[in-house]
Amino acid sequence: MYISPSVLIRLLLVPILAVVAIQLLFVRAVSSVNMTNPYLHHKCFVTLGKYKPGSQYEKNLKRIINEFPKGSFKRGFISMTLGESPDFIVMLFQCRGDTHGPKCRSCYATAKPEFFKRCPRHKGGIIWYDQCSLYFSTIDSLGMIDYDNNFCMSNATKISDDLYNQVKPRHFIDDMIQNATREAKREAPYYMAEEKRVGKETIYGMAECSFDMSQKNCRKCLERNNFYFARCFWDKLGARVLGKSCSFRYEFYPFILPKAGPKYLKP
Ligand SMILES: *[C@@H]1O[C@H](CO)[C@@H](O)[C@H](O)[C@H]1NC(C)=O
Ligand SMILES: *[C@@H]1O[C@H](CO)[C@@H](O)[C@H](O)[C@H]1NC(C)=O
């Protein structure tokens, strides 16, 4: 049995046997600006099955969720693996690029019990909050783009024609993706927050990838989701597309705390 806080990207990966199912999830946004860290969505990985009380898997799980290496919250992400098949667990916890330290810790404290409430005894699953996501699985797929766990939440209100003509959200996002992943030598994780004045309005955006993505996969993941979910958000007044490997968001109001500052500097 071992615990490895893996900051390394492992390239040798267990083939995923899961059925390749394209999943299209359009979730209506219910989030409110005033809530600081709303719950967004969750998914229990039913195909991975459940564990029994008192099992080795449960012991491993308890250990992994309670043994966070020092500095994890400060850095804003952590990945740990523990045990051997069939009790092997991989856990990934990642805070949004501008969320670190106590805010990241507090997001974990919120997400952890909520995950176990929503996916009782499931061996795997993922829960998304505004400022962090928590993921468990029995399959180590670090470094690989996750195509199965992406979804879009958009503001029900449409953008005005006038505003749309000045800023097409898809193009704004694409611009941001290129900016976030342009420089050849930048190091993961990739995070970028941008704002752009359009007439009387300002569009605010953010794009980021999970820390295990290479620059190439980061761009591929973001570009794919910008294309794939276009119908969900192309003419909307705000939206977010979330996943395990990458996410982006735009609004016509600021949603990144300017004081917090980005954890990863812009290129
Ligand atoms: C991308 O970078 C260019 C050049 O620095 C800048 O003019 C543009 O506004 C950026 N795009 C976005 C969406 O922030
Ligand atoms: C939709 O967008 C408007 C304008 O940015 C904002 O005021 C409102 O809170 C948004 N609604 C939701 C549900 O996010």
mmCIF file of C-alpha atoms and ligand atoms in Angstrom:
data_model
loop_
_atom_site.group_PDB
_atom_site.id
_atom_site.type_symbol
_atom_site.label_atom_id
_atom_site.label_comp_id
_atom_site.label_asym_id
_atom_site.label_seq_id
_atom_site.Cartn_x
_atom_site.Cartn_y
_atom_site.Cartn_z
ATOM 1 C CA MET A 1 0.000 0.000 0.000
ATOM 2 C CA TYR A 2 1.309 3.409 -0.813
ATOM 3 C CA ILE A 3 0.323 7.008 -0.959
ATOM 4 C CA SER A 4 1.784 9.047 -3.698
ATOM 5 C CA PRO A 5 1.040 12.709 -3.967
ATOM 6 C CA SER A 6 1.530 12.694 -7.669
ATOM 7 C CA VAL A 7 2.452 15.951 -9.197
ATOM 8 C CA LEU A 8 4.047 13.912 -11.934
ATOM 9 C CA ILE A 9 2.117 13.223 -15.029
ATOM 10 C CA ARG A 10 2.028 9.538 -15.533
ATOM 11 C CA LEU A 11 1.904 8.556 -19.122
ATOM 12 C CA LEU A 12 1.396 4.893 -18.628
ATOM 13 C CA LEU A 13 -2.291 4.620 -18.275
ATOM 14 C CA VAL A 14 -4.788 1.937 -17.597
ATOM 15 C CA PRO A 15 -7.050 1.573 -20.601
ATOM 16 C CA ILE A 16 -10.502 2.716 -19.870
ATOM 17 C CA LEU A 17 -12.972 -0.064 -20.449
ATOM 18 C CA ALA A 18 -15.963 2.090 -19.957
ATOM 19 C CA VAL A 19 -18.401 2.291 -22.769
ATOM 20 C CA VAL A 20 -17.718 5.260 -24.942
ATOM 21 C CA ALA A 21 -20.862 7.201 -24.536
ATOM 22 C CA ILE A 22 -21.240 10.727 -25.643
ATOM 23 C CA GLN A 23 -22.865 12.538 -22.895
ATOM 24 C CA LEU A 24 -24.732 15.679 -23.428
ATOM 25 C CA LEU A 25 -25.796 17.449 -20.338
ATOM 26 C CA PHE A 26 -27.455 20.773 -20.364
ATOM 27 C CA VAL A 27 -27.987 21.984 -16.889
ATOM 28 C CA ARG A 28 -29.880 25.151 -16.292
ATOM 29 C CA ALA A 29 -27.961 27.630 -14.288
ATOM 30 C CA VAL A 30 -29.423 28.256 -10.892
ATOM 31 C CA SER A 31 -26.415 29.907 -9.433
ATOM 32 C CA SER A 32 -26.648 33.274 -7.865
ATOM 33 C CA VAL A 33 -24.063 35.998 -7.827
ATOM 34 C CA ASN A 34 -24.499 36.489 -4.120
ATOM 35 C CA MET A 35 -23.635 32.962 -3.170
ATOM 36 C CA THR A 36 -19.954 32.658 -2.713
ATOM 37 C CA ASN A 37 -19.436 29.031 -3.551
ATOM 38 C CA PRO A 38 -22.576 27.393 -4.923
ATOM 39 C CA TYR A 39 -22.891 23.704 -5.627
ATOM 40 C CA LEU A 40 -23.040 23.171 -9.384
ATOM 41 C CA HIS A 41 -23.380 19.543 -10.299
ATOM 42 C CA HIS A 42 -22.326 16.001 -9.456
ATOM 43 C CA LYS A 43 -22.075 12.628 -11.104
ATOM 44 C CA CYS A 44 -21.719 9.219 -9.466
ATOM 45 C CA PHE A 45 -19.803 6.701 -11.558
ATOM 46 C CA VAL A 46 -22.368 3.924 -11.381
ATOM 47 C CA THR A 47 -20.326 1.571 -13.569
ATOM 48 C CA LEU A 48 -17.535 1.461 -10.958
ATOM 49 C CA GLY A 49 -19.907 -0.026 -8.404
ATOM 50 C CA LYS A 50 -20.184 0.461 -4.680
ATOM 51 C CA TYR A 51 -18.039 -0.548 -1.731
ATOM 52 C CA LYS A 52 -19.165 -2.389 1.379
ATOM 53 C CA PRO A 53 -18.935 -0.930 4.862
ATOM 54 C CA GLY A 54 -15.748 -2.086 6.562
ATOM 55 C CA SER A 55 -14.122 -3.064 3.261
ATOM 56 C CA GLN A 56 -10.519 -2.387 2.356
ATOM 57 C CA TYR A 57 -11.775 0.109 -0.186
ATOM 58 C CA GLU A 58 -13.522 2.091 2.504
ATOM 59 C CA LYS A 59 -10.377 2.055 4.642
ATOM 60 C CA ASN A 60 -8.316 3.312 1.733
ATOM 61 C CA LEU A 61 -10.870 5.984 0.993
ATOM 62 C CA LYS A 62 -10.919 7.216 4.578
ATOM 63 C CA ARG A 63 -7.176 7.388 4.596
ATOM 64 C CA ILE A 64 -6.919 9.240 1.341
ATOM 65 C CA ILE A 65 -9.456 11.908 2.250
ATOM 66 C CA ASN A 66 -7.804 12.592 5.567
ATOM 67 C CA GLU A 67 -4.166 12.636 4.591
ATOM 68 C CA PHE A 68 -3.656 15.725 2.550
ATOM 69 C CA PRO A 69 0.007 16.592 2.092
ATOM 70 C CA LYS A 70 1.018 19.990 3.411
ATOM 71 C CA GLY A 71 0.749 22.762 0.891
ATOM 72 C CA SER A 72 -2.065 21.161 -1.112
ATOM 73 C CA PHE A 73 -4.528 23.947 -0.410
ATOM 74 C CA LYS A 74 -1.966 26.629 -0.872
ATOM 75 C CA ARG A 75 -1.086 25.201 -4.259
ATOM 76 C CA GLY A 76 -4.754 24.644 -5.047
ATOM 77 C CA PHE A 77 -4.719 21.055 -6.230
ATOM 78 C CA ILE A 78 -3.840 17.564 -5.140
ATOM 79 C CA SER A 79 -3.874 14.136 -6.677
ATOM 80 C CA MET A 80 -3.354 10.999 -4.649
ATOM 81 C CA THR A 81 -3.489 7.307 -5.350
ATOM 82 C CA LEU A 82 -3.720 4.572 -2.778
ATOM 83 C CA GLY A 83 -3.973 0.787 -2.655
ATOM 84 C CA GLU A 84 -3.954 -1.974 -5.155
ATOM 85 C CA SER A 85 -6.620 -3.320 -7.440
ATOM 86 C CA PRO A 86 -9.479 -3.971 -6.673
ATOM 87 C CA ASP A 87 -9.140 -1.470 -3.842
ATOM 88 C CA PHE A 88 -7.149 1.067 -5.787
ATOM 89 C CA ILE A 89 -8.313 4.669 -5.448
ATOM 90 C CA VAL A 90 -7.355 7.804 -7.245
ATOM 91 C CA MET A 91 -8.466 11.133 -5.903
ATOM 92 C CA LEU A 92 -8.195 14.496 -7.556
ATOM 93 C CA PHE A 93 -9.073 17.756 -5.931
ATOM 94 C CA GLN A 94 -8.667 21.027 -7.708
ATOM 95 C CA CYS A 95 -9.572 24.578 -6.838
ATOM 96 C CA ARG A 96 -10.318 27.274 -9.374
ATOM 97 C CA GLY A 97 -7.266 29.203 -10.488
ATOM 98 C CA ASP A 98 -7.978 32.187 -8.258
ATOM 99 C CA THR A 99 -8.945 30.091 -5.241
ATOM 100 C CA HIS A 100 -6.168 29.065 -2.949
ATOM 101 C CA GLY A 101 -5.265 28.833 0.721
ATOM 102 C CA PRO A 102 -8.187 29.031 3.159
ATOM 103 C CA LYS A 103 -10.793 29.413 0.409
ATOM 104 C CA CYS A 104 -9.564 26.256 -1.250
ATOM 105 C CA ARG A 105 -9.534 24.431 2.075
ATOM 106 C CA SER A 106 -13.059 25.569 2.807
ATOM 107 C CA CYS A 107 -14.237 24.384 -0.608
ATOM 108 C CA TYR A 108 -12.823 20.951 0.171
ATOM 109 C CA ALA A 109 -14.588 20.954 3.541
ATOM 110 C CA THR A 110 -17.857 21.646 1.713
ATOM 111 C CA ALA A 111 -17.355 19.287 -1.206
ATOM 112 C CA LYS A 112 -16.200 16.223 0.739
ATOM 113 C CA PRO A 113 -19.316 15.508 2.858
ATOM 114 C CA GLU A 114 -21.590 16.563 0.024
ATOM 115 C CA PHE A 115 -19.984 14.061 -2.316
ATOM 116 C CA PHE A 116 -20.548 11.211 0.145
ATOM 117 C CA LYS A 117 -24.110 12.353 0.667
ATOM 118 C CA ARG A 118 -24.887 12.492 -3.044
ATOM 119 C CA CYS A 119 -22.955 9.376 -4.066
ATOM 120 C CA PRO A 120 -23.275 7.155 -1.003
ATOM 121 C CA ARG A 121 -20.733 4.299 -1.109
ATOM 122 C CA HIS A 122 -19.977 4.837 -4.757
ATOM 123 C CA LYS A 123 -16.412 3.951 -5.657
ATOM 124 C CA GLY A 124 -16.185 6.874 -8.001
ATOM 125 C CA GLY A 125 -17.755 10.126 -8.954
ATOM 126 C CA ILE A 126 -17.206 13.817 -9.240
ATOM 127 C CA ILE A 127 -18.721 16.890 -7.632
ATOM 128 C CA TRP A 128 -18.409 20.444 -8.870
ATOM 129 C CA TYR A 129 -18.618 23.617 -6.886
ATOM 130 C CA ASP A 130 -18.073 27.120 -8.107
ATOM 131 C CA GLN A 131 -14.578 27.111 -6.720
ATOM 132 C CA CYS A 132 -13.441 23.512 -6.731
ATOM 133 C CA SER A 133 -14.088 19.991 -7.905
ATOM 134 C CA LEU A 134 -13.495 16.674 -6.202
ATOM 135 C CA TYR A 135 -13.088 13.422 -8.084
ATOM 136 C CA PHE A 136 -12.710 9.766 -7.094
ATOM 137 C CA SER A 137 -12.165 6.777 -9.295
ATOM 138 C CA THR A 138 -10.710 3.286 -9.390
ATOM 139 C CA ILE A 139 -9.151 3.986 -12.772
ATOM 140 C CA ASP A 140 -6.046 6.087 -13.014
ATOM 141 C CA SER A 141 -6.440 8.293 -16.048
ATOM 142 C CA LEU A 142 -4.190 11.163 -15.063
ATOM 143 C CA GLY A 143 -2.988 13.159 -18.027
ATOM 144 C CA MET A 144 -5.775 11.943 -20.297
ATOM 145 C CA ILE A 145 -8.554 14.209 -21.458
ATOM 146 C CA ASP A 146 -11.835 13.187 -19.895
ATOM 147 C CA TYR A 147 -14.541 13.363 -22.564
ATOM 148 C CA ASP A 148 -17.286 11.753 -20.501
ATOM 149 C CA ASN A 149 -17.744 14.205 -17.676
ATOM 150 C CA ASN A 150 -18.345 17.579 -19.242
ATOM 151 C CA PHE A 151 -21.447 19.721 -19.024
ATOM 152 C CA CYS A 152 -22.723 23.170 -19.786
ATOM 153 C CA MET A 153 -24.749 25.582 -17.670
ATOM 154 C CA SER A 154 -25.954 28.713 -19.329
ATOM 155 C CA ASN A 155 -27.826 31.840 -18.372
ATOM 156 C CA ALA A 156 -31.383 31.503 -19.697
ATOM 157 C CA THR A 157 -31.301 35.062 -20.994
ATOM 158 C CA LYS A 158 -30.145 35.660 -24.510
ATOM 159 C CA ILE A 159 -27.580 38.234 -25.353
ATOM 160 C CA SER A 160 -28.944 41.230 -27.296
ATOM 161 C CA ASP A 161 -28.245 41.322 -31.025
ATOM 162 C CA ASP A 162 -26.316 44.483 -30.546
ATOM 163 C CA LEU A 163 -24.060 42.974 -27.915
ATOM 164 C CA TYR A 164 -23.720 39.757 -29.887
ATOM 165 C CA ASN A 165 -22.480 41.683 -32.858
ATOM 166 C CA GLN A 166 -19.809 43.248 -30.713
ATOM 167 C CA VAL A 167 -18.700 40.128 -28.897
ATOM 168 C CA LYS A 168 -19.460 36.585 -29.887
ATOM 169 C CA PRO A 169 -18.982 34.485 -26.756
ATOM 170 C CA ARG A 170 -17.502 31.565 -28.701
ATOM 171 C CA HIS A 171 -14.903 33.808 -30.260
ATOM 172 C CA PHE A 172 -14.104 35.460 -26.968
ATOM 173 C CA ILE A 173 -13.595 32.023 -25.406
ATOM 174 C CA ASP A 174 -11.499 30.884 -28.317
ATOM 175 C CA ASP A 175 -9.323 33.947 -28.016
ATOM 176 C CA MET A 176 -8.854 33.221 -24.351
ATOM 177 C CA ILE A 177 -7.951 29.586 -25.028
ATOM 178 C CA GLN A 178 -5.289 30.636 -27.479
ATOM 179 C CA ASN A 179 -3.944 33.186 -25.021
ATOM 180 C CA ALA A 180 -3.962 30.734 -22.132
ATOM 181 C CA THR A 181 -2.082 28.026 -23.992
ATOM 182 C CA ARG A 182 0.084 29.971 -26.383
ATOM 183 C CA GLU A 183 3.494 30.120 -24.872
ATOM 184 C CA ALA A 184 5.508 27.052 -25.554
ATOM 185 C CA LYS A 185 7.270 26.853 -22.225
ATOM 186 C CA ARG A 186 4.459 27.574 -19.856
ATOM 187 C CA GLU A 187 3.893 25.044 -17.159
ATOM 188 C CA ALA A 188 0.697 23.376 -16.112
ATOM 189 C CA PRO A 189 -1.752 24.061 -14.687
ATOM 190 C CA TYR A 190 -3.100 26.515 -17.199
ATOM 191 C CA TYR A 191 -5.303 29.272 -15.974
ATOM 192 C CA MET A 192 -6.355 32.485 -17.563
ATOM 193 C CA ALA A 193 -8.759 35.240 -16.630
ATOM 194 C CA GLU A 194 -9.587 37.983 -19.084
ATOM 195 C CA GLU A 195 -11.924 40.891 -19.426
ATOM 196 C CA LYS A 196 -12.845 42.898 -22.455
ATOM 197 C CA ARG A 197 -14.785 46.093 -22.736
ATOM 198 C CA VAL A 198 -17.591 45.964 -25.315
ATOM 199 C CA GLY A 199 -19.451 49.243 -25.634
ATOM 200 C CA LYS A 200 -21.128 49.927 -22.298
ATOM 201 C CA GLU A 201 -20.609 46.356 -21.125
ATOM 202 C CA THR A 202 -17.638 44.292 -20.054
ATOM 203 C CA ILE A 203 -17.306 40.581 -20.658
ATOM 204 C CA TYR A 204 -15.338 38.642 -18.064
ATOM 205 C CA GLY A 205 -13.899 35.254 -18.831
ATOM 206 C CA MET A 206 -11.887 32.476 -17.312
ATOM 207 C CA ALA A 207 -10.422 29.295 -18.766
ATOM 208 C CA GLU A 208 -8.413 26.643 -17.024
ATOM 209 C CA CYS A 209 -7.294 23.044 -17.122
ATOM 210 C CA SER A 210 -6.682 20.500 -14.428
ATOM 211 C CA PHE A 211 -3.057 20.367 -13.366
ATOM 212 C CA ASP A 212 -2.399 17.010 -15.027
ATOM 213 C CA MET A 213 -3.094 18.332 -18.529
ATOM 214 C CA SER A 214 -0.219 19.025 -20.845
ATOM 215 C CA GLN A 215 -0.389 22.269 -22.749
ATOM 216 C CA LYS A 216 -1.459 20.404 -25.863
ATOM 217 C CA ASN A 217 -4.211 18.467 -24.101
ATOM 218 C CA CYS A 218 -5.331 21.586 -22.280
ATOM 219 C CA ARG A 219 -5.934 23.384 -25.540
ATOM 220 C CA LYS A 220 -7.519 20.333 -27.129
ATOM 221 C CA CYS A 221 -9.930 19.920 -24.225
ATOM 222 C CA LEU A 222 -10.976 23.579 -24.182
ATOM 223 C CA GLU A 223 -11.340 23.818 -27.941
ATOM 224 C CA ARG A 224 -13.367 20.650 -28.047
ATOM 225 C CA ASN A 225 -15.775 21.885 -25.367
ATOM 226 C CA ASN A 226 -16.065 25.311 -26.947
ATOM 227 C CA PHE A 227 -17.210 23.559 -30.103
ATOM 228 C CA TYR A 228 -19.176 20.720 -28.538
ATOM 229 C CA PHE A 229 -21.287 22.852 -26.212
ATOM 230 C CA ALA A 230 -21.672 25.808 -28.546
ATOM 231 C CA ARG A 231 -25.413 25.231 -28.872
ATOM 232 C CA CYS A 232 -25.789 25.577 -25.133
ATOM 233 C CA PHE A 233 -24.176 28.966 -24.800
ATOM 234 C CA TRP A 234 -23.419 30.708 -28.086
ATOM 235 C CA ASP A 235 -26.087 33.399 -27.708
ATOM 236 C CA LYS A 236 -26.399 33.494 -23.932
ATOM 237 C CA LEU A 237 -25.676 36.212 -21.424
ATOM 238 C CA GLY A 238 -23.288 34.027 -19.501
ATOM 239 C CA ALA A 239 -22.285 30.398 -19.265
ATOM 240 C CA ARG A 240 -19.883 27.883 -17.885
ATOM 241 C CA VAL A 241 -18.702 24.638 -19.332
ATOM 242 C CA LEU A 242 -17.208 22.361 -16.751
ATOM 243 C CA GLY A 243 -15.432 19.060 -16.846
ATOM 244 C CA LYS A 244 -12.776 17.033 -15.151
ATOM 245 C CA SER A 245 -9.943 18.125 -17.437
ATOM 246 C CA CYS A 246 -10.868 21.671 -18.386
ATOM 247 C CA SER A 247 -13.433 24.391 -17.879
ATOM 248 C CA PHE A 248 -14.301 27.874 -18.952
ATOM 249 C CA ARG A 249 -16.784 30.560 -18.044
ATOM 250 C CA TYR A 250 -17.871 33.986 -19.141
ATOM 251 C CA GLU A 251 -20.245 36.534 -17.641
ATOM 252 C CA PHE A 252 -21.086 40.157 -18.114
ATOM 253 C CA TYR A 253 -20.231 40.802 -14.490
ATOM 254 C CA PRO A 254 -17.000 40.125 -12.615
ATOM 255 C CA PHE A 255 -16.897 36.735 -10.926
ATOM 256 C CA ILE A 256 -13.229 36.398 -10.127
ATOM 257 C CA LEU A 257 -12.280 38.215 -6.982
ATOM 258 C CA PRO A 258 -9.740 40.792 -8.095
ATOM 259 C CA LYS A 259 -8.168 40.823 -4.661
ATOM 260 C CA ALA A 260 -7.503 37.107 -4.710
ATOM 261 C CA GLY A 261 -5.268 37.379 -7.725
ATOM 262 C CA PRO A 262 -4.500 34.449 -9.945
ATOM 263 C CA LYS A 263 -2.636 31.540 -8.470
ATOM 264 C CA TYR A 264 -0.937 31.073 -11.800
ATOM 265 C CA LEU A 265 0.194 34.164 -13.524
ATOM 266 C CA LYS A 266 -0.961 35.121 -16.940
ATOM 267 C CA PRO A 267 1.525 34.633 -19.737
HETATM 268 C C1 LIG B 1 -5.523 37.709 -26.112
HETATM 269 O O1 LIG B 1 -4.279 38.380 -26.205
HETATM 270 C C2 LIG B 1 -4.321 39.488 -27.081
HETATM 271 C C3 LIG B 1 -2.905 39.991 -27.209
HETATM 272 O O2 LIG B 1 -2.259 40.099 -25.963
HETATM 273 C C4 LIG B 1 -5.293 40.548 -26.521
HETATM 274 O O3 LIG B 1 -5.338 41.676 -27.381
HETATM 275 C C5 LIG B 1 -6.670 39.921 -26.404
HETATM 276 O O4 LIG B 1 -7.556 40.833 -25.800
HETATM 277 C C6 LIG B 1 -6.609 38.639 -25.603
HETATM 278 N N1 LIG B 1 -7.890 37.970 -25.699
HETATM 279 C C7 LIG B 1 -8.723 37.840 -24.691
HETATM 280 C C8 LIG B 1 -10.005 37.154 -24.914
HETATM 281 O O5 LIG B 1 -8.464 38.250 -23.591
HETATM 282 C C1 LIG B 2 -27.795 36.160 -16.124
HETATM 283 O O1 LIG B 2 -26.986 37.249 -16.547
HETATM 284 C C2 LIG B 2 -27.301 38.479 -15.944
HETATM 285 C C3 LIG B 2 -26.411 39.552 -16.570
HETATM 286 O O2 LIG B 2 -25.058 39.225 -16.491
HETATM 287 C C4 LIG B 2 -27.089 38.399 -14.438
HETATM 288 O O3 LIG B 2 -27.429 39.618 -13.820
HETATM 289 C C5 LIG B 2 -27.931 37.260 -13.884
HETATM 290 O O4 LIG B 2 -27.657 37.098 -12.514
HETATM 291 C C6 LIG B 2 -27.625 35.974 -14.625
HETATM 292 N N1 LIG B 2 -28.491 34.925 -14.159
HETATM 293 C C7 LIG B 2 -28.033 33.773 -13.689
HETATM 294 C C8 LIG B 2 -29.083 32.808 -13.275
HETATM 295 O O5 LIG B 2 -26.851 33.535 -13.598
#
